[in-house]
Short mmCIF file of C-alpha atoms in Angstrom, two decimals:
data_model
loop_
_atom_site.label_atom_id
_atom_site.label_comp_id
_atom_site.label_asym_id
_atom_site.label_seq_id
_atom_site.Cartn_x
_atom_site.Cartn_y
_atom_site.Cartn_z
CA MET A 252 -66.47 21.23 101.52
CA CYS A 253 -69.29 21.77 99.09
CA VAL A 254 -68.96 24.63 96.63
CA TYR A 255 -71.65 25.78 94.27
CA ASN A 256 -70.47 27.42 91.04
CA SER A 257 -72.92 29.15 88.74
CA HIS A 258 -70.48 29.03 85.87
CA CYS A 259 -70.54 25.24 86.03
CA ASP A 260 -74.34 25.32 85.77
CA GLY A 261 -74.19 27.25 82.54
CA HIS A 262 -71.51 24.94 81.21
CA PHE A 263 -73.58 21.82 82.00
CA ALA A 264 -76.71 23.43 80.58
CA LYS A 265 -75.02 24.10 77.24
CA GLN A 266 -73.56 20.62 76.94
CA PHE A 267 -76.33 18.41 78.35
CA GLY A 268 -79.39 20.63 77.97
CA ALA A 269 -80.07 20.55 81.74
CA GLY A 270 -81.20 23.44 83.91
CA PRO A 271 -79.70 24.61 87.21
CA PRO A 272 -79.39 22.03 89.92
CA ASP A 273 -82.23 21.52 92.35
CA ASN A 274 -81.67 22.78 95.85
CA ASN A 275 -83.00 19.54 97.27
CA LYS A 276 -80.31 17.53 95.54
CA SER A 277 -76.81 17.26 96.78
CA LEU A 278 -74.32 19.62 95.26
CA THR A 279 -71.40 18.20 93.33
CA ARG A 280 -67.99 18.42 94.74
CA GLN A 281 -65.26 20.19 92.79
CA THR A 282 -61.83 19.04 93.56
CA PRO A 283 -58.62 20.66 92.35
CA THR A 284 -58.03 17.72 90.03
CA GLN A 285 -61.32 18.32 88.20
CA THR A 286 -60.46 21.98 87.75
CA LYS A 287 -57.12 21.12 86.22
CA LYS A 288 -58.75 18.68 83.78
CA GLN A 289 -61.15 21.29 82.46
CA THR A 290 -58.47 23.89 81.79
CA PRO A 291 -56.86 22.15 78.75
CA LYS A 292 -60.27 21.85 77.08
CA LYS A 293 -60.71 25.62 77.20
CA VAL A 294 -57.21 26.14 75.83
CA SER A 295 -57.83 23.73 72.96
CA LEU A 296 -61.00 25.57 72.02
CA GLU A 297 -59.14 28.86 72.09
CA ASN A 298 -56.40 27.38 69.91
CA ASN A 299 -58.99 26.24 67.38
CA LYS A 300 -60.46 29.72 67.30
CA MET A 301 -57.02 31.15 66.72
CA LEU A 302 -56.43 28.84 63.72
CA GLU A 303 -59.74 29.74 62.06
CA PRO A 304 -58.56 33.05 60.49
CA ALA A 305 -55.60 31.34 58.81
CA ILE A 306 -57.89 28.72 57.29
CA ILE A 307 -60.34 31.30 55.98
CA LYS A 308 -57.61 33.36 54.33
CA THR A 309 -56.32 30.39 52.36
CA LYS A 310 -57.70 30.05 48.86
CA VAL A 311 -56.81 28.34 45.60
CA ALA A 312 -55.15 30.35 42.89
CA PRO A 313 -56.46 28.92 39.58
CA GLN A 314 -53.72 30.45 37.50
CA PHE A 315 -51.05 28.50 39.38
CA GLY A 316 -53.07 25.40 40.24
CA GLY A 317 -52.21 25.48 43.96
CA PRO A 318 -53.05 27.20 47.28
CA ALA A 319 -52.08 30.79 47.85
CA LEU A 320 -52.66 33.27 50.65
CA GLU A 321 -55.27 35.93 50.15
CA GLY A 322 -53.78 39.23 49.19
CA SER A 323 -50.67 37.70 47.60
CA GLU A 324 -49.68 39.41 44.35
CA ASP A 325 -48.10 37.89 41.29
CA SER A 326 -44.48 38.93 41.19
CA ASP A 327 -44.29 38.41 37.41
CA THR A 328 -46.12 41.62 36.49
CA GLY A 329 -43.32 43.72 34.95
CA ILE A 330 -39.64 44.40 34.75
CA GLY A 331 -39.58 45.92 38.24
CA VAL A 332 -38.04 49.08 39.59
CA CYS A 333 -34.49 48.14 38.61
CA GLY A 334 -35.67 47.38 35.09
CA TRP A 335 -37.29 50.77 34.74
CA ILE A 336 -34.19 52.49 36.08
CA LEU A 337 -31.99 50.68 33.55
CA THR A 338 -34.43 51.54 30.77
CA ILE A 339 -34.34 55.23 31.65
CA ILE A 340 -30.54 55.16 31.78
CA CYS A 341 -30.40 53.54 28.33
CA TRP A 342 -32.74 56.16 26.89
CA LEU A 343 -30.58 58.91 28.35
CA LEU A 344 -27.50 57.24 26.88
CA VAL A 345 -29.16 57.11 23.46
CA LEU A 346 -30.14 60.77 23.62
CA VAL A 347 -26.68 61.87 24.78
CA THR A 348 -24.82 59.96 22.10
CA MET A 349 -27.07 61.02 19.22
CA PRO A 350 -26.65 60.69 16.26
CA PHE A 351 -23.99 57.99 16.71
CA SER A 352 -26.40 55.84 18.72
CA PHE A 353 -28.65 55.48 15.67
CA PHE A 354 -26.09 53.15 14.08
CA ILE A 355 -26.51 50.80 17.04
CA CYS A 356 -30.20 51.21 17.82
CA PHE A 357 -31.70 50.87 14.34
CA LYS A 358 -31.68 47.42 12.75
CA VAL A 359 -33.05 46.08 9.48
CA VAL A 360 -34.47 42.66 8.65
CA GLN A 361 -35.26 41.34 5.19
CA GLU A 362 -38.69 40.56 3.78
CA TYR A 363 -38.29 36.87 4.59
CA GLU A 364 -36.99 37.46 8.14
CA ARG A 365 -38.47 38.41 11.51
CA ALA A 366 -36.77 39.74 14.67
CA VAL A 367 -37.75 38.48 18.14
CA ILE A 368 -36.74 41.09 20.76
CA PHE A 369 -36.01 40.46 24.45
CA ARG A 370 -35.72 43.25 27.02
CA LEU A 371 -33.92 42.27 30.21
CA GLY A 372 -34.63 38.64 29.37
CA ARG A 373 -38.36 39.23 28.86
CA LEU A 374 -40.14 38.82 25.55
CA LEU A 375 -41.56 42.10 24.33
CA SER A 376 -45.26 42.30 23.61
CA GLY A 377 -46.40 42.76 20.04
CA GLY A 378 -44.72 39.70 18.58
CA ALA A 379 -41.85 39.62 16.14
CA LYS A 380 -40.71 42.75 14.35
CA GLY A 381 -40.24 43.17 10.64
CA PRO A 382 -39.81 43.24 7.80
CA GLY A 383 -37.99 46.55 7.55
CA ILE A 384 -36.43 48.76 10.18
CA PHE A 385 -36.92 48.47 13.95
CA PHE A 386 -35.44 50.03 17.09
CA ILE A 387 -33.65 48.39 20.02
CA LEU A 388 -32.17 49.81 23.19
CA PRO A 389 -28.50 49.03 23.68
CA CYS A 390 -27.29 46.99 26.65
CA ILE A 391 -30.75 45.84 27.79
CA GLU A 392 -32.32 44.51 24.58
CA THR A 393 -31.26 41.62 22.39
CA TYR A 394 -32.87 40.21 19.28
CA THR A 395 -32.83 36.99 17.30
CA LYS A 396 -33.39 36.78 13.55
CA VAL A 397 -35.67 34.02 12.28
CA ASP A 398 -35.76 32.96 8.63
CA LEU A 399 -39.31 32.29 7.36
CA ARG A 400 -38.30 30.70 4.06
CA THR A 401 -38.98 27.06 3.36
CA GLY A 402 -36.06 24.90 4.40
CA VAL A 403 -35.16 21.35 3.55
CA PHE A 404 -33.05 18.65 5.15
CA ASP A 405 -32.25 15.04 4.39
CA ILE A 406 -33.09 12.26 6.80
CA PRO A 407 -30.03 9.98 6.88
CA PRO A 408 -30.61 6.31 5.98
CA GLN A 409 -32.44 4.56 8.81
CA GLU A 410 -32.15 0.81 9.41
CA VAL A 411 -35.77 -0.26 9.97
CA LEU A 412 -37.21 -3.68 10.81
CA THR A 413 -40.52 -3.97 8.98
CA LYS A 414 -43.65 -5.68 10.23
CA ASP A 415 -42.78 -8.88 8.33
CA SER A 416 -39.26 -8.98 9.88
CA VAL A 417 -37.28 -7.63 6.93
CA THR A 418 -34.44 -5.16 7.49
CA VAL A 419 -34.45 -2.23 5.07
CA SER A 420 -32.58 1.06 4.87
CA VAL A 421 -34.81 4.05 4.10
CA ASP A 422 -33.95 7.73 3.69
CA ALA A 423 -36.27 10.68 3.08
CA VAL A 424 -36.39 14.45 2.63
CA VAL A 425 -38.48 16.95 4.65
CA TYR A 426 -39.61 20.43 3.59
CA PHE A 427 -40.56 22.79 6.45
CA ARG A 428 -40.83 26.46 7.35
CA VAL A 429 -41.23 28.63 10.46
CA SER A 430 -44.88 29.61 10.89
CA ASN A 431 -44.48 31.54 14.18
CA ALA A 432 -41.14 33.21 14.80
CA THR A 433 -41.82 34.09 18.44
CA VAL A 434 -42.87 30.57 19.40
CA SER A 435 -39.94 28.98 17.55
CA VAL A 436 -37.50 31.06 19.64
CA ALA A 437 -39.24 31.03 23.02
CA ASN A 438 -40.60 27.46 23.19
CA VAL A 439 -37.71 25.37 21.87
CA GLU A 440 -33.94 25.72 22.03
CA ASN A 441 -33.22 24.83 18.40
CA ALA A 442 -36.33 24.34 16.29
CA HIS A 443 -34.50 23.12 13.18
CA HIS A 444 -32.39 20.53 14.99
CA SER A 445 -35.37 19.32 17.02
CA THR A 446 -37.45 18.89 13.85
CA ARG A 447 -34.61 16.94 12.23
CA LEU A 448 -34.33 14.49 15.13
CA LEU A 449 -38.09 14.12 15.37
CA ALA A 450 -38.30 13.32 11.65
CA GLN A 451 -35.79 10.47 12.07
CA THR A 452 -37.71 8.85 14.92
CA THR A 453 -41.06 9.36 13.17
CA LEU A 454 -39.75 7.65 10.02
CA ARG A 455 -38.60 4.64 12.03
CA ASN A 456 -41.87 4.40 13.97
CA ILE A 457 -44.11 4.58 10.90
CA LEU A 458 -42.09 2.16 8.76
CA GLY A 459 -41.97 -0.32 11.64
CA THR A 460 -45.73 -0.84 11.30
CA LYS A 461 -45.64 -1.51 7.53
CA ASP A 462 -44.90 -4.62 5.50
CA LEU A 463 -42.19 -4.68 2.86
CA HIS A 464 -44.61 -4.66 -0.07
CA GLU A 465 -46.40 -1.63 1.43
CA ILE A 466 -43.11 0.28 1.76
CA LEU A 467 -42.16 -0.52 -1.84
CA GLY A 468 -45.56 0.14 -3.42
CA ASP A 469 -47.36 2.66 -1.21
CA ARG A 470 -44.88 5.46 -0.60
CA GLU A 471 -47.40 8.29 -1.01
CA THR A 472 -49.54 7.05 1.89
CA ILE A 473 -46.49 6.66 4.12
CA SER A 474 -45.29 10.17 3.22
CA GLY A 475 -48.72 11.64 4.00
CA SER A 476 -49.01 9.95 7.39
CA MET A 477 -45.47 11.00 8.28
CA GLN A 478 -46.19 14.61 7.30
CA ALA A 479 -49.37 14.68 9.44
CA ALA A 480 -47.52 13.26 12.47
CA LEU A 481 -44.63 15.73 12.15
CA ASP A 482 -46.93 18.70 11.59
CA GLU A 483 -48.95 17.89 14.70
CA ALA A 484 -45.86 17.43 16.87
CA THR A 485 -44.05 20.59 15.71
CA GLU A 486 -47.05 22.91 15.91
CA SER A 487 -46.12 23.94 19.45
CA TRP A 488 -42.60 24.80 18.18
CA GLY A 489 -43.86 27.22 15.53
CA ILE A 490 -42.83 24.86 12.69
CA LYS A 491 -44.98 23.91 9.70
CA VAL A 492 -44.03 20.71 7.86
CA GLU A 493 -45.07 21.21 4.24
CA ARG A 494 -43.97 17.99 2.55
CA VAL A 495 -42.24 14.67 3.22
CA GLU A 496 -40.87 12.43 0.47
CA ILE A 497 -39.22 9.01 0.71
CA LYS A 498 -36.12 8.99 -1.47
CA ASP A 499 -34.83 5.45 -1.58
CA VAL A 500 -35.44 2.03 -0.06
CA ARG A 501 -32.36 -0.18 0.07
CA LEU A 502 -32.70 -3.92 0.54
CA PRO A 503 -30.01 -6.39 1.66
CA VAL A 504 -28.02 -8.07 -1.12
CA GLN A 505 -29.28 -11.56 -0.26
CA LEU A 506 -32.86 -10.35 -0.28
CA GLN A 507 -32.30 -8.69 -3.65
CA ARG A 508 -30.99 -11.95 -5.08
CA ALA A 509 -33.91 -13.91 -3.68
CA MET A 510 -36.42 -11.41 -5.07
CA ALA A 511 -34.65 -11.44 -8.45
CA ALA A 512 -34.74 -15.26 -8.57
CA GLU A 513 -38.41 -15.21 -7.63
CA ALA A 514 -39.20 -12.66 -10.32
CA GLU A 515 -37.20 -14.61 -12.92
CA ALA A 516 -38.99 -17.86 -12.09
CA SER A 517 -42.33 -16.10 -12.28
CA ARG A 518 -41.48 -14.68 -15.71
CA GLU A 519 -40.32 -18.08 -16.99
CA ALA A 520 -43.54 -19.67 -15.77
CA ARG A 521 -45.61 -17.05 -17.56
CA ALA A 522 -43.53 -17.52 -20.74
CA LYS A 523 -44.14 -21.27 -20.71
CA VAL A 524 -47.85 -20.76 -20.22
CA ILE A 525 -47.96 -18.30 -23.10
CA ALA A 526 -45.98 -20.70 -25.35
CA ALA A 527 -48.31 -23.59 -24.48
CA GLU A 528 -51.35 -21.48 -25.28
CA GLY A 529 -49.77 -20.55 -28.60
CA GLU A 530 -49.10 -24.22 -29.46
CA PHE A 531 -52.68 -25.10 -28.59
CA LYS A 532 -54.10 -22.41 -30.82
CA ALA A 533 -51.68 -23.33 -33.65
CA SER A 534 -52.61 -27.01 -33.49
CA THR A 535 -56.28 -26.12 -33.59
CA ALA A 536 -55.72 -23.93 -36.65
CA LEU A 537 -53.67 -26.66 -38.40
CA LYS A 538 -56.38 -29.18 -37.71
CA GLU A 539 -58.99 -26.97 -39.33
CA ALA A 540 -56.66 -26.29 -42.28
CA SER A 541 -56.05 -30.01 -42.85
CA MET A 542 -59.77 -30.64 -42.91
CA VAL A 543 -60.22 -27.95 -45.56
CA ILE A 544 -57.33 -29.30 -47.66
CA ALA A 545 -58.71 -32.86 -47.42
CA GLN A 546 -61.98 -31.72 -48.94
CA SER A 547 -60.22 -30.15 -52.00
CA PRO A 548 -57.11 -31.85 -53.50
CA ALA A 549 -56.29 -28.73 -55.53
CA ALA A 550 -55.83 -26.79 -52.29
CA LEU A 551 -52.81 -28.93 -51.43
CA GLN A 552 -51.25 -28.11 -54.80
CA LEU A 553 -51.80 -24.39 -54.21
CA ARG A 554 -50.24 -24.62 -50.77
CA TYR A 555 -47.25 -26.41 -52.30
CA LEU A 556 -46.73 -23.65 -54.84
CA GLN A 557 -47.09 -20.96 -52.19
CA THR A 558 -44.38 -22.59 -50.11
CA LEU A 559 -42.04 -22.67 -53.13
CA SER A 560 -42.73 -18.98 -53.76
CA THR A 561 -41.88 -18.11 -50.17
CA ILE A 562 -38.61 -20.02 -50.27
CA SER A 563 -37.53 -18.53 -53.61
CA ALA A 564 -38.18 -14.97 -52.39
CA GLU A 565 -35.48 -15.28 -49.76
CA LYS A 566 -31.85 -14.72 -50.75
CA ASN A 567 -30.25 -18.00 -49.84
CA SER A 568 -28.23 -20.79 -51.41
CA THR A 569 -30.86 -23.47 -51.04
CA ILE A 570 -31.48 -25.53 -54.19
CA ILE A 571 -34.98 -26.91 -54.60
CA PHE A 572 -36.09 -29.58 -57.05
CA PRO A 573 -39.85 -29.40 -57.36
CA LEU A 574 -41.61 -32.66 -58.04
CA PRO A 575 -45.20 -33.20 -58.98
CA ILE A 576 -47.42 -34.19 -56.08
CA ASP A 577 -49.01 -36.93 -58.20
CA PHE A 578 -45.60 -38.51 -58.71
CA LEU A 579 -45.03 -38.59 -54.93
CA SER A 580 -48.49 -40.01 -54.31
CA GLN A 581 -47.62 -43.13 -56.31
CA PHE A 582 -44.72 -43.89 -53.99
CA MET A 583 -46.92 -43.33 -50.97
CA ARG A 584 -49.27 -46.05 -52.17
#
């Protein structure tokens, strides 16, 4: 049985760009199997249209770095309804128990201290409080005191293998202070202990790239590079490293003996060179003096008398019998 369907003509026209079928041509047969095959295609198109709204509503939230649904609100906007209720209750408690509540609510910090206040676990805006008097609500607010004075700690002796494979023990001292009280409390668990451990590892890393003679003779450069590295690393902790000084460099006993022997041999060599130079200059001077004395016989007599005068000026038990030089010259002939 031949069935003509106008809906099929529109469907074919949209897909293949063809017009309605010619009456002269034979009409296509539609069997139940063909009708069943076309039904899933319509369902799939409808499913795609149903998924389109969900795709359009999805956007990227730049503050979180990931996808978020449109219309979603950030839950971290305040302390919430329960927080406000507790705050109101605390204010009522303070007003009811006045003036005794003033002894609990008012706190004082020194000139060199700051107070970091948390309300229901959240950091209060406005930064650290102080110096002087400040107010806290009981039960819902806590505070932490931070000392801003310059502190100092010793780096325990560190066994370091230098660049030229020599084991040395080096200790140092670090001067630091808290530059940002809020950051030092909120960003790190224990800023002082963390800075201490970081200073130990930084000392080992820097000395491991130096030779022994650089460690012994160029301590200021090593201290400066170590201070710059620590200051850069602890900036996010609210810590300012002001100064780093290397206290002592301990060498092994065998290495000390070897260096002492080397230094002693070097000093002996320099002493011999100096003595040889002195002998050379003395011999040159004696040669010139002998040439002068040979030209004048009276000069030898004067030198003889000068030698006798020098010997007699000293307090000694030496007995000298002077003889005329002419008398000795006869025996020499």
